[in-house]
mmCIF file of C-alpha atoms and ligand atoms in Angstrom:
data_model
loop_
_atom_site.group_PDB
_atom_site.id
_atom_site.type_symbol
_atom_site.label_atom_id
_atom_site.label_comp_id
_atom_site.label_asym_id
_atom_site.label_seq_id
_atom_site.Cartn_x
_atom_site.Cartn_y
_atom_site.Cartn_z
ATOM 1 C CA MET O 1 -0.126 -0.033 0.017
ATOM 2 C CA THR O 2 1.156 3.511 -0.724
ATOM 3 C CA ALA O 3 -0.404 6.127 1.409
ATOM 4 C CA ASP O 4 -2.169 9.239 0.012
ATOM 5 C CA ILE O 5 -0.244 12.365 0.967
ATOM 6 C CA ILE O 6 -2.371 14.969 2.601
ATOM 7 C CA ASP O 7 -1.166 18.188 1.297
ATOM 8 C CA GLY O 8 -1.292 20.895 3.837
ATOM 9 C CA LYS O 9 -0.717 23.564 1.140
ATOM 10 C CA ILE O 10 -4.046 22.770 -0.482
ATOM 11 C CA PHE O 11 -6.005 22.585 2.843
ATOM 12 C CA SER O 12 -4.516 25.759 4.291
ATOM 13 C CA ALA O 13 -4.986 27.791 0.925
ATOM 14 C CA ARG O 14 -8.612 26.817 1.121
ATOM 15 C CA VAL O 15 -8.962 27.993 4.724
ATOM 16 C CA ARG O 16 -7.030 31.252 4.080
ATOM 17 C CA GLU O 17 -9.066 31.913 0.946
ATOM 18 C CA LYS O 18 -12.307 31.390 2.780
ATOM 19 C CA ALA O 19 -11.122 33.801 5.546
ATOM 20 C CA GLY O 20 -10.370 36.431 2.837
ATOM 21 C CA LYS O 21 -13.828 36.216 1.504
ATOM 22 C CA GLN O 22 -15.412 36.322 4.999
ATOM 23 C CA VAL O 23 -13.399 39.310 5.908
ATOM 24 C CA ALA O 24 -14.626 41.139 2.720
ATOM 25 C CA MET O 25 -18.250 40.231 3.601
ATOM 26 C CA LEU O 26 -17.776 41.391 7.175
ATOM 27 C CA GLN O 27 -16.414 44.768 5.930
ATOM 28 C CA ALA O 28 -19.187 45.150 3.211
ATOM 29 C CA ASP O 29 -22.118 44.049 5.323
ATOM 30 C CA HIS O 30 -21.168 45.356 8.835
ATOM 31 C CA GLY O 31 -18.177 47.681 8.357
ATOM 32 C CA LEU O 32 -16.225 45.297 10.599
ATOM 33 C CA THR O 33 -12.441 44.620 9.920
ATOM 34 C CA PRO O 34 -11.172 41.843 12.169
ATOM 35 C CA GLY O 35 -7.897 42.748 13.884
ATOM 36 C CA LEU O 36 -5.164 40.584 15.213
ATOM 37 C CA ALA O 37 -2.398 41.583 17.526
ATOM 38 C CA VAL O 38 0.601 39.499 18.035
ATOM 39 C CA VAL O 39 2.992 40.130 20.990
ATOM 40 C CA LEU O 40 6.538 39.082 20.679
ATOM 41 C CA VAL O 41 8.846 39.299 23.728
ATOM 42 C CA GLY O 42 12.556 38.846 23.025
ATOM 43 C CA ASP O 43 14.361 37.895 19.796
ATOM 44 C CA ASP O 44 14.063 34.076 19.474
ATOM 45 C CA PRO O 45 14.753 33.502 15.760
ATOM 46 C CA ALA O 46 12.014 30.833 15.204
ATOM 47 C CA SER O 47 9.446 32.995 17.159
ATOM 48 C CA ARG O 48 10.386 36.033 14.849
ATOM 49 C CA VAL O 49 9.743 33.962 11.712
ATOM 50 C CA TYR O 50 6.328 32.659 13.144
ATOM 51 C CA VAL O 51 5.204 36.111 14.119
ATOM 52 C CA ARG O 52 6.316 37.645 10.676
ATOM 53 C CA ASN O 53 4.285 34.809 8.856
ATOM 54 C CA LYS O 54 1.312 35.483 11.032
ATOM 55 C CA GLY O 55 1.456 39.149 10.127
ATOM 56 C CA ILE O 56 1.805 38.532 6.488
ATOM 57 C CA ALA O 57 -1.202 36.123 6.438
ATOM 58 C CA THR O 58 -3.366 38.446 8.446
ATOM 59 C CA THR O 59 -2.753 41.363 6.090
ATOM 60 C CA GLU O 60 -3.170 39.155 3.057
ATOM 61 C CA ALA O 61 -6.645 38.155 4.318
ATOM 62 C CA GLY O 62 -7.624 41.847 4.520
ATOM 63 C CA MET O 63 -7.463 42.035 8.371
ATOM 64 C CA LYS O 64 -5.911 44.563 10.565
ATOM 65 C CA SER O 65 -2.476 43.341 11.857
ATOM 66 C CA GLU O 66 -0.601 44.724 14.788
ATOM 67 C CA GLU O 67 2.771 43.452 15.964
ATOM 68 C CA ILE O 68 4.015 44.549 19.451
ATOM 69 C CA ARG O 69 7.692 43.766 20.198
ATOM 70 C CA LEU O 70 9.191 43.984 23.633
ATOM 71 C CA GLU O 71 12.791 43.545 24.695
ATOM 72 C CA THR O 72 14.015 40.130 26.091
ATOM 73 C CA THR O 73 14.456 41.936 29.381
ATOM 74 C CA ALA O 74 10.791 43.040 29.511
ATOM 75 C CA THR O 75 9.124 42.632 32.967
ATOM 76 C CA GLU O 76 5.889 40.702 33.470
ATOM 77 C CA ALA O 77 4.272 44.134 34.364
ATOM 78 C CA GLU O 78 5.316 45.498 31.037
ATOM 79 C CA VAL O 79 3.874 42.530 29.156
ATOM 80 C CA MET O 80 0.639 42.686 31.159
ATOM 81 C CA GLU O 81 0.324 46.370 30.261
ATOM 82 C CA VAL O 82 0.387 45.589 26.598
ATOM 83 C CA VAL O 83 -2.202 42.759 27.100
ATOM 84 C CA HIS O 84 -4.558 45.138 28.987
ATOM 85 C CA ARG O 85 -4.240 47.763 26.405
ATOM 86 C CA LEU O 86 -5.077 45.272 23.645
ATOM 87 C CA ASN O 87 -8.005 43.934 25.723
ATOM 88 C CA ALA O 88 -9.503 47.372 25.780
ATOM 89 C CA ASP O 89 -8.792 48.181 22.055
ATOM 90 C CA PRO O 90 -12.059 47.699 20.115
ATOM 91 C CA THR O 91 -10.141 47.371 16.752
ATOM 92 C CA ILE O 92 -8.298 44.249 18.026
ATOM 93 C CA HIS O 93 -10.416 41.133 18.187
ATOM 94 C CA GLY O 94 -7.727 38.555 18.604
ATOM 95 C CA ILE O 95 -4.583 38.684 20.901
ATOM 96 C CA LEU O 96 -1.713 36.106 20.531
ATOM 97 C CA VAL O 97 1.300 36.319 22.823
ATOM 98 C CA GLN O 98 4.026 34.300 21.092
ATOM 99 C CA LEU O 99 5.425 31.511 23.402
ATOM 100 C CA PRO O 100 7.870 30.861 24.865
ATOM 101 C CA LEU O 101 8.203 33.898 27.094
ATOM 102 C CA PRO O 102 11.476 34.859 28.894
ATOM 103 C CA GLU O 103 11.863 33.164 32.369
ATOM 104 C CA GLN O 104 11.034 36.278 34.333
ATOM 105 C CA VAL O 105 7.540 36.395 32.821
ATOM 106 C CA ASP O 106 4.944 33.950 34.160
ATOM 107 C CA GLU O 107 3.404 32.383 31.061
ATOM 108 C CA MET O 108 0.228 31.173 32.744
ATOM 109 C CA ALA O 109 -0.383 34.689 34.250
ATOM 110 C CA VAL O 110 -0.052 36.305 30.954
ATOM 111 C CA LEU O 111 -2.229 33.879 29.111
ATOM 112 C CA ASP O 112 -4.840 34.268 31.904
ATOM 113 C CA ALA O 113 -4.790 38.090 31.495
ATOM 114 C CA ILE O 114 -5.998 37.779 27.875
ATOM 115 C CA ASP O 115 -9.739 38.492 27.403
ATOM 116 C CA PRO O 116 -11.107 35.059 26.726
ATOM 117 C CA LEU O 117 -13.111 36.419 23.865
ATOM 118 C CA LYS O 118 -9.947 37.698 22.287
ATOM 119 C CA ASP O 119 -7.920 34.468 23.056
ATOM 120 C CA VAL O 120 -7.452 33.327 19.438
ATOM 121 C CA ASP O 121 -4.722 30.744 20.571
ATOM 122 C CA GLY O 122 -7.429 29.090 22.739
ATOM 123 C CA PHE O 123 -5.041 28.694 25.619
ATOM 124 C CA HIS O 124 -7.102 30.516 28.315
ATOM 125 C CA VAL O 125 -8.536 28.131 30.918
ATOM 126 C CA ILE O 126 -11.983 29.527 30.266
ATOM 127 C CA ASN O 127 -11.741 28.506 26.688
ATOM 128 C CA THR O 128 -10.210 25.112 27.609
ATOM 129 C CA GLY O 129 -13.087 24.520 30.059
ATOM 130 C CA ARG O 130 -15.744 25.641 27.603
ATOM 131 C CA GLN O 131 -14.318 23.257 24.890
ATOM 132 C CA ALA O 132 -14.204 20.436 27.462
ATOM 133 C CA VAL O 133 -17.892 20.774 28.251
ATOM 134 C CA GLY O 134 -18.972 21.342 24.646
ATOM 135 C CA LEU O 135 -19.703 25.082 24.780
ATOM 136 C CA PRO O 136 -18.588 27.527 22.062
ATOM 137 C CA ALA O 137 -14.973 28.255 22.727
ATOM 138 C CA MET O 138 -11.867 29.564 20.958
ATOM 139 C CA VAL O 139 -10.062 26.211 19.998
ATOM 140 C CA PRO O 140 -6.280 26.033 19.740
ATOM 141 C CA CYS O 141 -5.205 26.472 16.130
ATOM 142 C CA THR O 142 -3.082 23.449 15.638
ATOM 143 C CA PRO O 143 -5.555 20.809 16.733
ATOM 144 C CA LEU O 144 -8.413 22.809 14.949
ATOM 145 C CA GLY O 145 -6.278 22.554 11.750
ATOM 146 C CA CYS O 146 -5.852 18.782 12.230
ATOM 147 C CA LEU O 147 -9.558 18.280 12.791
ATOM 148 C CA ILE O 148 -10.422 20.243 9.528
ATOM 149 C CA VAL O 149 -7.934 18.029 7.632
ATOM 150 C CA LEU O 150 -9.363 14.854 9.093
ATOM 151 C CA LYS O 151 -12.919 15.679 8.423
ATOM 152 C CA GLU O 152 -12.220 16.781 4.864
ATOM 153 C CA THR O 153 -10.224 13.555 4.267
ATOM 154 C CA LEU O 154 -12.465 10.944 6.044
ATOM 155 C CA GLY O 155 -15.867 12.620 6.263
ATOM 156 C CA ASP O 156 -17.804 11.438 9.315
ATOM 157 C CA LEU O 157 -15.330 10.455 12.050
ATOM 158 C CA SER O 158 -18.043 8.853 14.299
ATOM 159 C CA GLY O 159 -17.061 5.531 15.886
ATOM 160 C CA LEU O 160 -13.409 5.618 14.675
ATOM 161 C CA GLU O 161 -10.614 4.619 17.010
ATOM 162 C CA ALA O 162 -8.392 7.667 17.513
ATOM 163 C CA VAL O 163 -5.013 7.614 19.373
ATOM 164 C CA VAL O 164 -3.386 10.884 20.225
ATOM 165 C CA VAL O 165 0.234 10.571 21.244
ATOM 166 C CA GLY O 166 1.145 13.503 23.402
ATOM 167 C CA ARG O 167 -0.917 15.235 26.176
ATOM 168 C CA SER O 168 0.271 18.842 25.972
ATOM 169 C CA ASN O 169 -2.175 21.602 26.703
ATOM 170 C CA ILE O 170 -1.642 23.168 23.268
ATOM 171 C CA VAL O 171 -1.973 20.026 21.032
ATOM 172 C CA GLY O 172 -2.558 16.689 22.566
ATOM 173 C CA LYS O 173 -5.347 17.399 25.074
ATOM 174 C CA PRO O 174 -7.455 19.778 22.868
ATOM 175 C CA MET O 175 -6.949 17.325 19.972
ATOM 176 C CA ALA O 176 -8.314 14.468 22.025
ATOM 177 C CA SER O 177 -11.201 16.686 23.134
ATOM 178 C CA LEU O 178 -12.147 17.679 19.589
ATOM 179 C CA LEU O 179 -12.003 13.994 18.382
ATOM 180 C CA LEU O 180 -14.227 13.009 21.233
ATOM 181 C CA ALA O 181 -16.660 15.610 20.218
ATOM 182 C CA GLN O 182 -16.678 14.091 16.813
ATOM 183 C CA ASN O 183 -17.664 10.701 18.486
ATOM 184 C CA CYS O 184 -14.315 8.968 18.026
ATOM 185 C CA THR O 185 -13.194 6.530 20.612
ATOM 186 C CA VAL O 186 -10.214 8.285 21.980
ATOM 187 C CA THR O 187 -6.989 7.195 23.554
ATOM 188 C CA ILE O 188 -4.358 9.645 24.786
ATOM 189 C CA ALA O 189 -0.895 8.038 24.964
ATOM 190 C CA HIS O 190 2.159 9.695 26.615
ATOM 191 C CA SER O 191 5.569 8.933 27.900
ATOM 192 C CA ARG O 192 4.290 6.533 30.572
ATOM 193 C CA THR O 193 2.067 4.576 28.215
ATOM 194 C CA ARG O 194 2.747 0.882 28.198
ATOM 195 C CA ASP O 195 3.125 -0.895 24.837
ATOM 196 C CA LEU O 196 2.863 2.360 22.887
ATOM 197 C CA ALA O 197 3.404 0.504 19.560
ATOM 198 C CA GLY O 198 0.420 -1.681 20.376
ATOM 199 C CA VAL O 199 -1.714 1.146 21.361
ATOM 200 C CA CYS O 200 -0.877 3.080 18.226
ATOM 201 C CA ARG O 201 -1.718 -0.032 16.077
ATOM 202 C CA ARG O 202 -5.318 0.150 17.213
ATOM 203 C CA ALA O 203 -5.796 3.575 15.684
ATOM 204 C CA ASP O 204 -7.920 4.281 12.565
ATOM 205 C CA ILE O 205 -6.708 7.894 13.226
ATOM 206 C CA LEU O 206 -3.199 8.370 14.681
ATOM 207 C CA VAL O 207 -2.114 11.862 15.754
ATOM 208 C CA ALA O 208 1.431 12.263 16.834
ATOM 209 C CA ALA O 209 2.313 15.415 18.871
ATOM 210 C CA VAL O 210 5.416 14.190 20.701
ATOM 211 C CA GLY O 211 8.466 16.187 19.538
ATOM 212 C CA ARG O 212 10.658 13.125 18.941
ATOM 213 C CA PRO O 213 12.098 12.731 15.453
ATOM 214 C CA GLU O 214 10.560 9.630 13.623
ATOM 215 C CA MET O 215 9.565 7.934 16.846
ATOM 216 C CA ILE O 216 6.509 6.271 15.324
ATOM 217 C CA ARG O 217 7.643 3.420 13.017
ATOM 218 C CA GLY O 218 5.861 1.843 10.159
ATOM 219 C CA ASP O 219 4.955 -1.277 12.144
ATOM 220 C CA TRP O 220 3.126 0.831 14.885
ATOM 221 C CA ILE O 221 0.513 1.860 12.221
ATOM 222 C CA LYS O 222 -2.678 -0.005 11.480
ATOM 223 C CA PRO O 223 -2.808 -0.693 7.675
ATOM 224 C CA GLY O 224 -4.972 1.914 6.049
ATOM 225 C CA ALA O 225 -4.911 4.300 9.103
ATOM 226 C CA THR O 226 -4.934 8.085 8.631
ATOM 227 C CA VAL O 227 -1.805 9.561 10.167
ATOM 228 C CA ILE O 228 -1.464 13.187 11.325
ATOM 229 C CA ASP O 229 2.030 14.184 12.129
ATOM 230 C CA VAL O 230 2.151 17.335 14.179
ATOM 231 C CA GLY O 231 5.813 16.999 15.191
ATOM 232 C CA ILE O 232 8.320 19.509 13.896
ATOM 233 C CA ASN O 233 11.897 18.313 14.582
ATOM 234 C CA ARG O 234 15.132 19.566 13.185
ATOM 235 C CA ILE O 235 17.742 16.831 12.646
ATOM 236 C CA PRO O 236 21.412 17.040 11.243
ATOM 237 C CA LYS O 237 22.087 15.920 7.679
ATOM 238 C CA GLU O 238 25.324 14.406 6.472
ATOM 239 C CA ASP O 239 26.456 17.680 4.822
ATOM 240 C CA GLY O 240 26.334 19.366 8.124
ATOM 241 C CA LYS O 241 23.072 21.221 7.482
ATOM 242 C CA THR O 242 19.699 20.372 9.019
ATOM 243 C CA ARG O 243 16.275 19.145 7.817
ATOM 244 C CA LEU O 244 12.791 18.940 9.302
ATOM 245 C CA VAL O 245 11.186 15.702 10.125
ATOM 246 C CA GLY O 246 7.969 14.806 11.948
ATOM 247 C CA ASP O 247 7.327 12.429 14.851
ATOM 248 C CA VAL O 248 6.412 9.656 12.367
ATOM 249 C CA CYS O 249 9.020 7.816 10.235
ATOM 250 C CA PHE O 250 7.564 8.934 6.985
ATOM 251 C CA PRO O 251 9.083 6.499 4.453
ATOM 252 C CA GLU O 252 7.889 3.487 6.587
ATOM 253 C CA ALA O 253 4.447 5.020 7.227
ATOM 254 C CA MET O 254 3.959 5.633 3.515
ATOM 255 C CA ASP O 255 3.932 1.782 2.958
ATOM 256 C CA VAL O 256 1.228 1.079 5.650
ATOM 257 C CA ALA O 257 -0.948 4.107 6.212
ATOM 258 C CA GLY O 258 -4.017 5.086 4.109
ATOM 259 C CA ALA O 259 -3.182 8.649 4.227
ATOM 260 C CA ILE O 260 -0.513 10.842 5.919
ATOM 261 C CA THR O 261 0.401 14.461 6.441
ATOM 262 C CA PRO O 262 4.124 15.093 5.541
ATOM 263 C CA VAL O 263 6.508 17.230 7.426
ATOM 264 C CA PRO O 264 7.119 19.947 6.285
ATOM 265 C CA GLY O 265 4.086 20.737 4.120
ATOM 266 C CA GLY O 266 1.370 19.047 6.330
ATOM 267 C CA VAL O 267 -0.658 20.366 9.323
ATOM 268 C CA GLY O 268 1.928 22.835 10.219
ATOM 269 C CA LEU O 269 0.560 25.103 7.576
ATOM 270 C CA MET O 270 -2.901 24.880 8.990
ATOM 271 C CA THR O 271 -1.916 26.621 12.222
ATOM 272 C CA VAL O 272 -1.637 30.098 10.748
ATOM 273 C CA ALA O 273 -4.730 29.484 8.509
ATOM 274 C CA CYS O 274 -6.757 28.487 11.595
ATOM 275 C CA LEU O 275 -5.449 31.503 13.381
ATOM 276 C CA LEU O 276 -7.207 33.758 10.813
ATOM 277 C CA ALA O 277 -10.387 31.665 11.070
ATOM 278 C CA ASN O 278 -10.170 32.023 14.905
ATOM 279 C CA THR O 279 -9.825 35.832 14.603
ATOM 280 C CA ILE O 280 -12.922 36.079 12.331
ATOM 281 C CA THR O 281 -14.863 34.023 14.813
ATOM 282 C CA ALA O 282 -13.641 36.225 17.694
ATOM 283 C CA ALA O 283 -14.518 39.395 15.796
ATOM 284 C CA CYS O 284 -18.213 38.112 15.026
ATOM 285 C CA ARG O 285 -18.730 36.952 18.643
ATOM 286 C CA GLN O 286 -17.543 40.419 19.967
ATOM 287 C CA ALA O 287 -19.796 42.209 17.509
ATOM 288 C CA GLY O 288 -22.774 39.915 18.141
ATOM 289 C CA ILE O 289 -22.783 38.797 14.422
ATOM 290 C CA ALA O 290 -23.487 35.141 13.426
ATOM 291 C CA GLU O 291 -20.158 33.527 13.029
ATOM 292 C CA PRO O 292 -19.276 31.880 9.666
ATOM 293 C CA GLU O 293 -18.284 28.233 9.577
ATOM 294 C CA VAL O 294 -14.520 27.425 9.489
HETATM 295 N N1 NAP G 301 2.168 24.338 14.086
HETATM 296 C C1 NAP G 301 2.472 23.165 14.403
HETATM 297 O O1 NAP G 301 2.392 22.346 13.503
HETATM 298 C C2 NAP G 301 2.844 22.776 15.834
HETATM 299 C C3 NAP G 301 2.257 23.460 16.868
HETATM 300 C C4 NAP G 301 2.673 22.990 18.139
HETATM 301 C C5 NAP G 301 3.569 21.958 18.286
HETATM 302 N N2 NAP G 301 4.099 21.482 17.173
HETATM 303 C C6 NAP G 301 5.114 20.320 17.319
HETATM 304 O O2 NAP G 301 4.411 19.221 17.853
HETATM 305 C C7 NAP G 301 5.257 18.456 18.756
HETATM 306 C C8 NAP G 301 4.637 18.369 20.033
HETATM 307 O O3 NAP G 301 4.554 19.683 20.659
HETATM 308 P P1 NAP G 301 3.945 19.940 22.102
HETATM 309 O O4 NAP G 301 4.061 21.355 22.368
HETATM 310 O O5 NAP G 301 2.599 19.304 22.295
HETATM 311 O O6 NAP G 301 5.117 19.100 23.007
HETATM 312 P P2 NAP G 301 5.251 18.892 24.509
HETATM 313 O O7 NAP G 301 4.502 19.916 25.285
HETATM 314 O O8 NAP G 301 6.790 18.778 24.761
HETATM 315 O O9 NAP G 301 4.500 17.512 24.895
HETATM 316 C C9 NAP G 301 4.998 16.314 24.247
HETATM 317 C C10 NAP G 301 4.150 15.194 24.573
HETATM 318 O O10 NAP G 301 4.729 14.034 24.102
HETATM 319 C C11 NAP G 301 4.857 13.030 25.153
HETATM 320 N N3 NAP G 301 6.068 12.138 24.908
HETATM 321 C C12 NAP G 301 7.361 12.585 25.030
HETATM 322 N N4 NAP G 301 8.137 11.573 24.785
HETATM 323 C C13 NAP G 301 7.392 10.434 24.606
HETATM 324 C C14 NAP G 301 7.672 9.070 24.336
HETATM 325 N N5 NAP G 301 8.857 8.595 24.316
HETATM 326 N N6 NAP G 301 6.558 8.302 24.216
HETATM 327 C C15 NAP G 301 5.324 8.751 24.309
HETATM 328 N N7 NAP G 301 4.963 10.064 24.534
HETATM 329 C C16 NAP G 301 6.071 10.824 24.626
HETATM 330 C C17 NAP G 301 4.902 13.770 26.456
HETATM 331 O O11 NAP G 301 4.452 12.875 27.423
HETATM 332 P P3 NAP G 301 4.461 13.308 28.994
HETATM 333 O O12 NAP G 301 3.282 14.320 29.152
HETATM 334 O O13 NAP G 301 4.323 12.026 29.720
HETATM 335 O O14 NAP G 301 5.776 13.982 29.280
HETATM 336 C C18 NAP G 301 4.075 14.959 26.153
HETATM 337 O O15 NAP G 301 2.771 14.748 26.522
HETATM 338 C C19 NAP G 301 6.630 19.196 18.725
HETATM 339 O O16 NAP G 301 7.436 18.608 17.715
HETATM 340 C C20 NAP G 301 6.195 20.631 18.240
HETATM 341 O O17 NAP G 301 7.173 21.365 17.622
HETATM 342 C C21 NAP G 301 3.772 21.781 15.986
#
């Protein structure tokens, strides 16, 4: 068997195009331009690239984009001051504080200070709780992107066995919760899981969010399963340069899986696209307008 490759470029382009059309409609019908503010503290090179890409995507979709940069030495009070200002700004509907933050700044305290209605990253405990009990919430962008890809690839997910490897608050747990809401039978695996390979082999849907290069081997995958590889790992090449790989051993998985997301070019691209969708959802909720479907 050779797996179908789930091309993140195609899926993310669709979400971004839809976002652009929805922004144009909100402007024409309601005079509303969704606004996204991204706060970057420090000069971590990877974070700088992420923030720049988010700004470009936001502007391309016709939204207002604001980028706030603070020095690596910024105090928690300075970061909080920015968050409070953005909470009060009616032209800003989404606030994203790029993680990680420098060690002198308490990440949880900052995330908690973001107005839950503007929490487009979906990391606020109010949104986590609302999602867990099935109320409308802001859903973290990466798992939301994975769910969109899964639904478009498989259709109805009801009754499928889903295994999520990884239990982080930003990927694993919300992913499992979203799959449960789709009526999958969900298992969350982690570093203490016994017989991880055996657990993975049960999965019709296998989501890997671990951060360990190529950990999931071909013989851990049920023939025909749909594999979503969230991992982004940089490994050395023979020529001294580096390359990106996922948490799944892609060449081995290609021989077993029914469909698989590559790394790069898979679900990673959906994260920024879903950030746009979340900002539109947030803007509609704040303006009391019926929100468009993602
Ligand atoms: N845009 C994107 O595509 C995107 C967004 C976010 C993250 N990522 C990538 O996704 C990966 C995971 O990110 P994260 O933030 O969720 O990571 P994380 O917070 O470090 O969580 C990793 C999870 O993997 C589990 N784990 C670690 N080693 C394991 C092992 N040997 N066997 C089974 N489980 C193991 C850990 O278990 P314990 O809880 O037991 O320690 C933990 O729950 C990373 O590669 C990250 O770069 C991509």
